[in-house]
XYZ file of C-alpha atoms in Angstrom:
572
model
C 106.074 54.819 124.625
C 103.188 53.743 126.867
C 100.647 51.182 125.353
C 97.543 50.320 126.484
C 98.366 47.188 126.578
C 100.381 47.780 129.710
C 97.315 49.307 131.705
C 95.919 46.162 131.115
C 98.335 44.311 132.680
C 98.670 46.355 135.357
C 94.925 45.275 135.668
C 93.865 48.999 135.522
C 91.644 48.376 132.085
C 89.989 45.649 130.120
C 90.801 44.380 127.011
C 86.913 45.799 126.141
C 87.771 48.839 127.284
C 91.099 49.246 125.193
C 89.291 48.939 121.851
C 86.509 51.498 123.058
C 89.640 53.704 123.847
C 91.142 52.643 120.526
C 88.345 53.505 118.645
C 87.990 57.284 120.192
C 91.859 57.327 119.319
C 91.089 56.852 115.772
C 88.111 59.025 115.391
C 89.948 62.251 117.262
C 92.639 61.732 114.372
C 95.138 59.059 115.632
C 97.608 61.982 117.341
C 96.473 61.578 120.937
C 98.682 59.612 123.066
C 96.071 56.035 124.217
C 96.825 56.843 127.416
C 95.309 59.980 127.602
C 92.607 59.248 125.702
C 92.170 56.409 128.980
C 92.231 59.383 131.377
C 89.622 61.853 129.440
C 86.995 58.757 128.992
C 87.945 57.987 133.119
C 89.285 54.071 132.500
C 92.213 55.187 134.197
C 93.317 58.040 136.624
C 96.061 60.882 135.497
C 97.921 59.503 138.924
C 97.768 55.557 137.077
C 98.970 57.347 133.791
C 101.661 59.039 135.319
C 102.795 55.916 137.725
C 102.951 53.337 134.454
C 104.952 55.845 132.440
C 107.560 56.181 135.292
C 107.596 52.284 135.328
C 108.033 52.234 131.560
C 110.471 54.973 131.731
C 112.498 53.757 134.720
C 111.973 56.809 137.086
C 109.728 56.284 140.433
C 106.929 58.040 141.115
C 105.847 59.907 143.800
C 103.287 61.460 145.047
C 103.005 64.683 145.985
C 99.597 64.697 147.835
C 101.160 62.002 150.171
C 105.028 63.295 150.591
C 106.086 66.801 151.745
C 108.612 68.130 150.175
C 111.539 69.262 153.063
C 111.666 72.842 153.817
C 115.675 72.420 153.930
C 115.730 71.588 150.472
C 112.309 73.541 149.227
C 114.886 76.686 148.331
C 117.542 74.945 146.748
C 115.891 75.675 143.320
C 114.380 78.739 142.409
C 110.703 79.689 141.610
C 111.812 80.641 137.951
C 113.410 77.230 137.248
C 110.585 75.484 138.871
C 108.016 76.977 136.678
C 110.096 76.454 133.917
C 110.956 72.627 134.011
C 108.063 71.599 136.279
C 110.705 70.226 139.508
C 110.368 70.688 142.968
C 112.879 69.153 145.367
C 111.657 66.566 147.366
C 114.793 65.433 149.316
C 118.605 65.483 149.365
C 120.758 62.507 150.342
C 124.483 63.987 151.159
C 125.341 64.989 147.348
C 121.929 64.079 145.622
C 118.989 65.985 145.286
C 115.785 64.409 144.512
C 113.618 65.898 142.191
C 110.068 65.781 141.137
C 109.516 66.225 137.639
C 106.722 66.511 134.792
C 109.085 65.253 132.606
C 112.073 63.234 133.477
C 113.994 62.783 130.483
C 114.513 66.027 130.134
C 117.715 65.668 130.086
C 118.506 69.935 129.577
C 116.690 70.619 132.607
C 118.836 68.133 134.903
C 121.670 69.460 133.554
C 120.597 73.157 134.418
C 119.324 72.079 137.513
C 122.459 70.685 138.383
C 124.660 73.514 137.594
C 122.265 76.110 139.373
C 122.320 74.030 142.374
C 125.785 71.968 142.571
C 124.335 68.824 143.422
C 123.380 65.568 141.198
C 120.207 65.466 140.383
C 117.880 62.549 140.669
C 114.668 62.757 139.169
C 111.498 61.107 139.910
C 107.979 61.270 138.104
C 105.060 63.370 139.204
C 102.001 64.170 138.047
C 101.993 67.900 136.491
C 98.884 69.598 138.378
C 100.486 68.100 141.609
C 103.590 69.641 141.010
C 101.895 73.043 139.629
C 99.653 73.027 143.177
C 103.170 72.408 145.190
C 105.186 75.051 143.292
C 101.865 77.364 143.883
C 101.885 76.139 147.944
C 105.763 76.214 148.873
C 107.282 78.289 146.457
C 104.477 81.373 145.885
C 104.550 81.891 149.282
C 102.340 85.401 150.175
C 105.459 86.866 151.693
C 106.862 86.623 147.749
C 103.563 88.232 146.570
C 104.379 90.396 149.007
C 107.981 91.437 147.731
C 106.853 91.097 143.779
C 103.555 93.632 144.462
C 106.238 95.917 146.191
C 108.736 95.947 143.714
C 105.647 96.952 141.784
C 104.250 99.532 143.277
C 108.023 101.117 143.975
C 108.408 101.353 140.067
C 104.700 103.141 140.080
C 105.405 105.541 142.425
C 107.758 106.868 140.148
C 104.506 108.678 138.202
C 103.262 110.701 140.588
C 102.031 113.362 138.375
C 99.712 110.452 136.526
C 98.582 109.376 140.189
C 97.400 112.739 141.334
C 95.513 113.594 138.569
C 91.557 113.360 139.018
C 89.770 110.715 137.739
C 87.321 112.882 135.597
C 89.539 114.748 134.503
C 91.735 112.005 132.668
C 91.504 111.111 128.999
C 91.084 108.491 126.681
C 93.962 108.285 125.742
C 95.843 108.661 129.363
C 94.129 106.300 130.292
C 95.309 104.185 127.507
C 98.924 105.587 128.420
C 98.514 104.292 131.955
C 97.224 101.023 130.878
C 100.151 100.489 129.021
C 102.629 101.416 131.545
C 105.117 99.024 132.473
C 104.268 98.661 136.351
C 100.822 98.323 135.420
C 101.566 95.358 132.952
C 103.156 93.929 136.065
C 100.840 94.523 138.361
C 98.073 93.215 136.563
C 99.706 90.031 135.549
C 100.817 90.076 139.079
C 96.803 89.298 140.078
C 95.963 87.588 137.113
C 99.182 84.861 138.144
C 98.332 84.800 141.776
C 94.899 83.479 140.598
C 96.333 80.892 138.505
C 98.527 79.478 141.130
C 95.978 79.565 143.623
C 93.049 78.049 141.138
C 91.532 80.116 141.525
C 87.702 80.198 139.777
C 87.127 83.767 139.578
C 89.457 86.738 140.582
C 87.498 90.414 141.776
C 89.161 93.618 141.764
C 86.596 95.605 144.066
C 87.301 99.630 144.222
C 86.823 101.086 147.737
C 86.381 104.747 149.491
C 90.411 104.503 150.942
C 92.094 101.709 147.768
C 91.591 98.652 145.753
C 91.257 94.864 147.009
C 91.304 91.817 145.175
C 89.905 88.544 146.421
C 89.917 85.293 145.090
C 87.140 82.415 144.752
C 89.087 79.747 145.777
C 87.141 76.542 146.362
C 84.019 77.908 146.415
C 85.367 80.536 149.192
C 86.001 83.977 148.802
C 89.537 84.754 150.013
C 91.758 88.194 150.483
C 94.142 88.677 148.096
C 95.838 91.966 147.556
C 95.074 95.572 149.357
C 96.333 98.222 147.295
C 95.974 102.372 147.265
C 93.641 104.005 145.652
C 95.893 105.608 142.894
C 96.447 102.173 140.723
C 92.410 101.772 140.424
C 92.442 103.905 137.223
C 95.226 102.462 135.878
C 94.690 98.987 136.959
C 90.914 98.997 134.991
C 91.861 100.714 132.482
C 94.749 97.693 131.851
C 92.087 95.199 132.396
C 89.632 96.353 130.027
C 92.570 96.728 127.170
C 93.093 93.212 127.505
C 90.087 92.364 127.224
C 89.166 94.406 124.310
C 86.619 97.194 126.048
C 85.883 100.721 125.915
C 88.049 102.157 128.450
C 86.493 105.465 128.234
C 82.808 103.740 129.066
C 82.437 103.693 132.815
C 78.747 104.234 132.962
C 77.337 101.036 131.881
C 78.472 97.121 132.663
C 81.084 95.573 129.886
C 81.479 91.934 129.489
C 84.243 90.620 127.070
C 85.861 87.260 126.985
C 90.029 86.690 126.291
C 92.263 83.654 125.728
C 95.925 83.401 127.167
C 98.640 80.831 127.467
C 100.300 81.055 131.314
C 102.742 78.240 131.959
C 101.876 76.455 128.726
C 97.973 76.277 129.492
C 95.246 77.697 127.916
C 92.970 79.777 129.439
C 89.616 81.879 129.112
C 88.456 84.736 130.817
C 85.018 86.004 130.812
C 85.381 89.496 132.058
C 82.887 91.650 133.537
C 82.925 95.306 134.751
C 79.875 96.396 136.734
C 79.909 100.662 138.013
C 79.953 101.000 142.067
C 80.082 103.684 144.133
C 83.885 104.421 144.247
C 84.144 103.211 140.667
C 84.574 99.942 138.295
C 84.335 96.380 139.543
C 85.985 93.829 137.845
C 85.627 90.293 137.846
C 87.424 87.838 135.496
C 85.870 83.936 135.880
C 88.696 81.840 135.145
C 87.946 78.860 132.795
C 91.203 76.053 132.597
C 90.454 74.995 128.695
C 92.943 71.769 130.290
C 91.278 71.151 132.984
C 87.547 69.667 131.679
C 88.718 66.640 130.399
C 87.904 64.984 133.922
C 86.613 61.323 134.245
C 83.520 60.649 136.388
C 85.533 58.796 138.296
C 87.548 62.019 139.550
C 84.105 63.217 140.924
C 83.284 61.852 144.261
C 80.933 59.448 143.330
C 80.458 56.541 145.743
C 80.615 53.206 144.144
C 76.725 52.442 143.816
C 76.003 55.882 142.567
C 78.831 55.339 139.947
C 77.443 52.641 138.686
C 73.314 53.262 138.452
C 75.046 56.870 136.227
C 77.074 54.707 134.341
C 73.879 52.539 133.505
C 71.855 55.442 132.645
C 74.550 57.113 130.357
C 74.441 53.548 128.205
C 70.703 54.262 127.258
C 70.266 55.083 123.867
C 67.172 57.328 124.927
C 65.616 59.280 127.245
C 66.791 62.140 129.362
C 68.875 62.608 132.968
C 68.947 65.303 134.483
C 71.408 67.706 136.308
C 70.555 70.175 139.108
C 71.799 72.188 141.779
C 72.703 75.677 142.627
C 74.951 77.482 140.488
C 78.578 76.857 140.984
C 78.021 72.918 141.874
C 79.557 71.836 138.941
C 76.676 70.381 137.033
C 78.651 71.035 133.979
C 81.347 69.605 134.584
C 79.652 66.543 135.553
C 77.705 66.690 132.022
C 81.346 66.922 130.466
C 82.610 64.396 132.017
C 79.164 61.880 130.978
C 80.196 63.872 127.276
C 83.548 62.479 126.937
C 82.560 59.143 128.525
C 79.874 58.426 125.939
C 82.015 59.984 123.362
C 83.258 56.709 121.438
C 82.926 57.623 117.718
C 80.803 55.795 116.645
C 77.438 57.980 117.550
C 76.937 61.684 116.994
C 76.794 64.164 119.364
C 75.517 67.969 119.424
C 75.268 70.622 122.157
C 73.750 73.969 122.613
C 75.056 75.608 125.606
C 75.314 79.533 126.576
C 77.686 80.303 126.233
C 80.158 77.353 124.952
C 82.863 77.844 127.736
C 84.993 74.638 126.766
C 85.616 73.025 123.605
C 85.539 69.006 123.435
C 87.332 66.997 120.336
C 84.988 64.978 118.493
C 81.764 66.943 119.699
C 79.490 69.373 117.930
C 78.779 72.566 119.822
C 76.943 75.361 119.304
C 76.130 78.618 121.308
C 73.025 80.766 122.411
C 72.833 83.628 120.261
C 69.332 85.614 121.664
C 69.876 89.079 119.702
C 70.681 86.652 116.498
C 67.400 84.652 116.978
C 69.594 82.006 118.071
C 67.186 80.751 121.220
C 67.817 77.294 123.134
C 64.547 76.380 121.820
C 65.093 77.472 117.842
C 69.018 75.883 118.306
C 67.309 72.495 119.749
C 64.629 71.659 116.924
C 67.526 72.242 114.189
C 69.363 70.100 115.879
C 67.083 67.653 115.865
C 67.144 67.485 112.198
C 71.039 66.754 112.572
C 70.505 63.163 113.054
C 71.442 63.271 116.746
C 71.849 60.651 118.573
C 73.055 62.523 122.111
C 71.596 65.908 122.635
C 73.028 68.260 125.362
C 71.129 70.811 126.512
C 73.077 73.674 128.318
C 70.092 74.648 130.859
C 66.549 74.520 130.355
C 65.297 77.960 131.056
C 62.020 77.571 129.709
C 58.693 74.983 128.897
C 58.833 75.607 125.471
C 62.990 73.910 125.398
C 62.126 71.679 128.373
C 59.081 70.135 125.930
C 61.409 69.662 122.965
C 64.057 68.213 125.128
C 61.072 65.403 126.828
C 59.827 65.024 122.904
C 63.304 64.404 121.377
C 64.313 61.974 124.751
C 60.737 59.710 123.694
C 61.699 59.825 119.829
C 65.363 57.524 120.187
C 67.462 60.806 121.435
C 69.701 60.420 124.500
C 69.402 63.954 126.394
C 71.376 65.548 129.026
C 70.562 68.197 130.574
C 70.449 70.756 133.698
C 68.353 72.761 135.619
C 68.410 74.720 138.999
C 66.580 73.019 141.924
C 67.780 72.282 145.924
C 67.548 68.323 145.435
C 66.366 65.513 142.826
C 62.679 65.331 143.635
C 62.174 68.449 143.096
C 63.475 68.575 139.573
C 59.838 66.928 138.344
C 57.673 69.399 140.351
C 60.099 72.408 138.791
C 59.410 71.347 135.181
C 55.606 70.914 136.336
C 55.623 74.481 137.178
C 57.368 75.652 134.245
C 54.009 73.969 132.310
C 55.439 71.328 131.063
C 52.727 68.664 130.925
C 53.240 65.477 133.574
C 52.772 62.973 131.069
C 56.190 64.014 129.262
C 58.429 64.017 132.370
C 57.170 60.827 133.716
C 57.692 59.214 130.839
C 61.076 60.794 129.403
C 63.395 61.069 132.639
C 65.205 58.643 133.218
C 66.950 59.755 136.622
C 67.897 63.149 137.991
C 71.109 63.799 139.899
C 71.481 66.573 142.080
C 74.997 67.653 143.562
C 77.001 70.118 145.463
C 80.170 70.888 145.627
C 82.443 70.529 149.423
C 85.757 71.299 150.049
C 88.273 68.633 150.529
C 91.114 68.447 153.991
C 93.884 69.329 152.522
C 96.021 66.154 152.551
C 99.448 67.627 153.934
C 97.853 69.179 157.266
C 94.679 66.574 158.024
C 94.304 65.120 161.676
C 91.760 62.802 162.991
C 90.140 63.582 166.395
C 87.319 61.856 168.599
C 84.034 63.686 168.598
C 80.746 62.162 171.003
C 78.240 60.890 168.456
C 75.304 63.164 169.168
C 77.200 66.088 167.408
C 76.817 64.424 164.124
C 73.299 63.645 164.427
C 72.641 66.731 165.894
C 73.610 68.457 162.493
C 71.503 66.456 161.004
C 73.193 64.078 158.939
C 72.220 59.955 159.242
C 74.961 57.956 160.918
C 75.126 54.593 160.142
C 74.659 51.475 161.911
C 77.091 49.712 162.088
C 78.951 52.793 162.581
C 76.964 53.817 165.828
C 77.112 50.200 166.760
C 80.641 50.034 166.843
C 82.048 52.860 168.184
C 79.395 53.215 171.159
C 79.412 56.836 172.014
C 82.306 58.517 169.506
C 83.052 58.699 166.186
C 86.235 59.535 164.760
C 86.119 62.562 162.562
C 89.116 64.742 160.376
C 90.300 67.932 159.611
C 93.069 70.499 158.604
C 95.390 71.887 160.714
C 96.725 74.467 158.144
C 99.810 74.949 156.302
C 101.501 76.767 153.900
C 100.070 74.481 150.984
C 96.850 75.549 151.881
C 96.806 78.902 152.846
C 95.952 78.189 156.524
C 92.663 77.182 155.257
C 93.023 73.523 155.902
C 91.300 72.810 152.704
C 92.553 71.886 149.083
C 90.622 71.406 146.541
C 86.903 70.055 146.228
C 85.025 67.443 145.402
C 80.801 66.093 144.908
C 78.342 65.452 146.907
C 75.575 64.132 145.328
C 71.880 62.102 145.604
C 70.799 60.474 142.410
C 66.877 59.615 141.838
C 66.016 56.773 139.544
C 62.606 56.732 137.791
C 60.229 54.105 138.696
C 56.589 53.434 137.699
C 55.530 54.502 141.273
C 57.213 57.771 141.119
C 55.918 58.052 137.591
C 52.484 57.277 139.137
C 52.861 59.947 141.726
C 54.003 62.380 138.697
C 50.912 61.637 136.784
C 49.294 62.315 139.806
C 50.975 65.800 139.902
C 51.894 65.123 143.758
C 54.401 67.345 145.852
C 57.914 67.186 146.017
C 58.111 65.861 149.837
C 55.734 62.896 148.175
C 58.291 62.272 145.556
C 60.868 62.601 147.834
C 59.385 59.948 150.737
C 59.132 57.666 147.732
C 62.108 58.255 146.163
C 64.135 57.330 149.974
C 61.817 54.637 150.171
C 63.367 52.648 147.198
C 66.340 53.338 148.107
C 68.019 56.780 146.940
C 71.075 58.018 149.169
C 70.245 61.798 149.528
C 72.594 64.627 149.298
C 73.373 64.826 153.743
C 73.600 60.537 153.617
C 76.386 61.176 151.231
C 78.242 63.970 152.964
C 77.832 62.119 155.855
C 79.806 59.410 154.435
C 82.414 61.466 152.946
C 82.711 63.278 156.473
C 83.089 59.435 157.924
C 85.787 58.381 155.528
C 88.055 61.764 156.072
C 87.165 63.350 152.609
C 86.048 66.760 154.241
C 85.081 68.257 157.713
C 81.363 68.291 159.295
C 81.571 71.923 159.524
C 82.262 71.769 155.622
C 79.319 69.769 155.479
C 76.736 71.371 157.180
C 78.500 75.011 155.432
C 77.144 73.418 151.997
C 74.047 71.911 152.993
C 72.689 74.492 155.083
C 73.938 77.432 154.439
C-alpha cells in the first residue's frame, strides 16, 4: 500500500501538503487511494506515483517515453493479450522477457503471458496511458487496420442485394436491419477504436461523390484515417445514429445526441453530431476521456514563474481570473485543473457550464438549459444564493453574465471564468465592448491568462540540428540574451524524424503555451481610461508579462516542440 508518507520522503511533497491531500481524501469519502488524490490536486506527477509504487512493490520502473521497446521482441505477445493485461515487451535476455506492466502483481497475467509466449516473464512497472499510447504506436500498426477493415468489408460484401439498393428507396426499418448487421457493428467499432488508440479528440465520417473517409483530430491536426466505398455510407450512419439514440429515418435536418461507453476499462462520452451535405450525412463524434481531466497544472506547460503568479491568484478568496483563447486551446481544461487544485473540502464550489462535459467529485455542477429558461445569467444569480465561495463560469457569452460574474468576484466570491479573445490584453477591451462598465473589470480581475495549445516532438524520433540565428528572429519570436550571446550565430533547435509511434508525424501529444497578465493599478488606470488593447498590452510587457511567442520561443529553445509548430499556432 503506498502512503503519503513515502512521497514525502522521497521529497516529492510536504508534510503541509499531505494533510491538504488528507483532507480532500476524507471529504471525497475516504475510498480514493492518497496517492491519487496527490496526482488529481498536481503535488505529484502520475510518472512519481507510478515510480514509488514500483519501489514499494519491488518491480522497476520504466519509462516508456524514454525506452523503445525492441522490434525483435514487439511481436512476441499479441495485441489481444496486450490490451488485456496492459504489457508490452520491452526486452528479452536469452530465456527472459521483460515486460511492462500496469499492474505487476498480477500474477494470472504472467502466468498467461508465459505460457502464450514460452519464456519467463519479468515484469516491470509502467505508467498505464504510456503503455496504452505504446500498444496504440507498435502494436495498432495501420497495416493491422488495414487487415481488420478488410476482413470487414469481405464479410459485407456478402450483402450485395442490401448494397445495391438506392438510398431513397430504403426503409426505416432496413435501415435499422443494416445498422444492426454484424459487419457493420464491426466496422463501426472498427473507427470508433482506431480513434481511441490514436486519442484522438474528435473522429469525422465525411460522405463523398465516389465513398466514405474518416479522419481524425489528432493533436489539434486533422489526419486520414480510413477510405471506404460508397455502399457502407448508409449502413455505417444509420449504425452511428442507433448508438447514439437518433432518428435514423431523419436525414433532412442536423441531430446532435450524446452516448457513454466503457473501451478498455475507460469511460467515455461522445457528443455526436450529424450535419446533411451534398452526397449525404456527416458525422462527427467529439471524444471526451471522463479519465483523462483529472490533470494537475503542473502537467500543463507552465514555466516556473507563470506557475507560480497562477498558483497565487487561485489562493485569493475573491475576485475573478480569467481564461481566453480560441476554441480548442484547452481553456477548460486549464479551469479543471485550477478546480481540483482549489478543491480541498473545506470551501464550496458550484459551476454552470454548457454543457457539463466532465464530472468532478466533490464539486457542484450544473448545465445550460436555454429552452428550460435555464440561461448562464438566471443559473449564476441562484447560485449566488448557494453560499458560494468559488464560482465557475463556463463562458461568458454575454454583459448581462459577465456583470454578475464582476459583482459576485467584488462581494467575497472567487470566479473563474473564460472567454474568447487572441491574447490577455485584450480580454478587458472584449468585456468593454460587450458593455460591461470599466469600473467593474478594473476592479474585479485579478489576472487573465491566455493560452494555446502546440504539439509536442514526439520523444522516440526527436533530433537536434544547428539552425543560423536570424531564422528564429525572422519568425518573429524574441531570442534571448544570453542565448544570442552564447551561441554567436546558431542556435540549436529539435524535431521529429518520424516513426511508427507517431504516425510519421513526428509529433506526440501537446502541450500550453501561454502569457498571463496580472492586474495592476496602472493597467486599472488605463481601463478606467477605456484605452486600447495595444495600450494595455505595451503596459502589460512593460511590467513584465512573458507573452504568448516569448513562451513558445522558450519551449522551441528547450526541445519541447518545433519552430514550424510554433509559428503554425501563432500565426496561422
Amino acid at each position: 500500500m503506498l502512503t503519503g508518507e513515502q512521497f514525502v520522503s522521497e521529497g516529492l511533497i510536504s508534510y503541509e501538503q499531505l494533510e491538504v491531500a488528507l483532507h480532500k481524501q476524507r471529504e471525497l469519502g475516504g475510498t480514493e487511494p492518497i496517492a491519487r488524490v496527490l496526482v488529481q490536486m498536481g503535488f505529484v506527477t502520475e510518472r512519481d506515483r507510478v515510480r514509488c509504487l514500483g519501489r514499494v512493490w519491488g518491480f522497476p520502473f520504466v519509462d516508456l517515453n524514454e525506452v523503445n521497446p525492441k522490434q525483435e521482441v514487439i511481436h512476441l505477445i499479441s495485441p489481444q493479450l496486450a490490451k488485456r493485461f496492459k504489457a508490452i515487451p520491452i526486452d528479452r535476455n536469452e530465456n527472459r522477457l521483460m515486460v511492462a506492466m500496469a499492474n505487476p502483481l498480477d500474477v494470472f497475467a504472467i502466468d498467461e503471458l508465459r505460457l502464450s509466449t514460452g519464456l519467463d516473464i519479468e515484469p516491470l512497472i509502467a505508467i498505464e496511458d504510456d503503455l496504452v499510447a505504446a500498444m496504440s504506436g507498435y502494436m495498432r500498426s495501420d497495416h493491422g487496420v488495414s487487415e481488420a477493415l478488410a476482413g470487414v468489408m469481405k464479410d459485407f460484401d456478402g450483402d450485395v442485394e442490401i448494397a445495391q439498393v438506392k438510398e431513397e428507396e430504403v426503409s426505416e426499418e432496413e435501415l435499422r436491419e443494416m445498422g444492426d448487421d454484424a459487419p457493420i457493428i464491426r466496422l463501426a467499432n472498427l473507427i470508433i477504436g482506431q480513434g481511441i488508440a490514436d486519442k484522438a479528440s474528435d473522429i469525422h465520417i465525411e460522405p463523398q461523390k465516389d465513398g466514405l473517409r474518416v479522419r481524425y483530430r489528432i493533436d489539434g491536426v486533422m489526419l486520414d484515417g480510413m477510405q471506404l466505398p460508397k455502399k457502407v455510407m448508409a449502413p455505417l450512419i444509420s449504425r452511428m445514429k442507433i448508438m447514439s439514440e437518433m432518428d435514423i429515418a431523419e436525414k433532412r435536418v442536423p441531430q446532435d445526441n450524446r452516448i457513454t461507453a466503457i473501451i478498455a476499462g475507460r469511460e467515455y462520452d461522445f457528443r455526436v453530431s450529424t450535419l446533411p451535405m451534398v452526397y449525404g450525412e456527416k458525422i462527427v463524434m467529439r471524444v471526451l476521456d471522463k479519465n483523462g481531466i483529472n490533470v494537475g497544472l503542473s502537467k500543463l506547460g507552465f514555466l516556473p514563474d507563470i506557475m507560480n503568479t497562477l498558483e497565487d491568484m487561485c489562493s485569493k478568496t475573491y475576485g475573478i481570473l480569467l481564461v481566453t483563447g480560441p476554441t480548442g486551446s484547452g481553456k477548460s481544461t486549464t479551469l479543471y485543473s485550477i478546480l481540483n487544485k482549489i478543491n480541498t473540502g473545506d470551501n464550496n464550489i458550484i459551476t454552470i457550464e454548457d454543457p457539463v462535459e466532465y464530472e468532478l467529485a466533490g464539486i457542484n455542477q450544473c448545465g445550460v438549459n436555454n429552452k428550460a429558461g435555464m440561461t448562464f445569467a438566471r443559473g449564476l444569480r441562484a447560485m449566488l444564493r448557494q453560499d458560494p465561495d468559488v464560482i465557475m463560469v463556463g463562458e461568458m457569452r454575454d454583459a448581462e453574465t459577465a456583470r454578475i460574474a464582476m459583482e459576485a468576484a467584488l462581494t467575497g466570491h472567487f470566479v473563474l471564468s473564460t472567454l474568447h479573445t487572441n491574447d490577455a490584453p485584450s480580454a478587458a477591451t472584449r468585456l468593454m465592448d460587450m458593455g460591461v462598465e470599466p469600473f467593474l473589470i478594473s476592479s474585479a480581475v485579478l489576472g487573465v491568462l491566455a493560452q494555446r495549445l502546440i504539439r509536442q516532438i514526439c520523444p522516440k524520433c526527436k533530433t537536434s540540428y544547428q539552425a543560423p540565428r536570424e531564422i528564429f528572429l525572422r519568425s518573429g519570436f524574441p531570442l534571448p540574451e544570453e542565448i544570442a550571446a552564447e551561441t554567436g550565430g546558431e542556435v540549436t533547435l529539435f524535431k521529429g524524424e518520424g516513426c511508427d509511434f507517431c504516425k510519421g508525424t513526428g509529433y506526440k501529444g501537446r502541450t500550453g503555451v501561454h502569457e498571463l497578465l496580472t492586474m495592476t493599478d496602472q493597467l486599472r488606470d488605463l481601463i478606467l481610461g477605456g484605452s486600447a488593447g495595444h495600450s494595455l498590452r505595451h503596459q502589460a510587457i512593460e511590467q513584465g508579462m512573458r507573452t504568448l511567442q516569448f513562451d513558445a520561443a522558450q519551449k522551441v529553445l528547450m526541445g519541447v516542440t518545433t519552430l514550424d509548430e510554433a509559428i503554425r499556432v501563432l500565426y496561422a
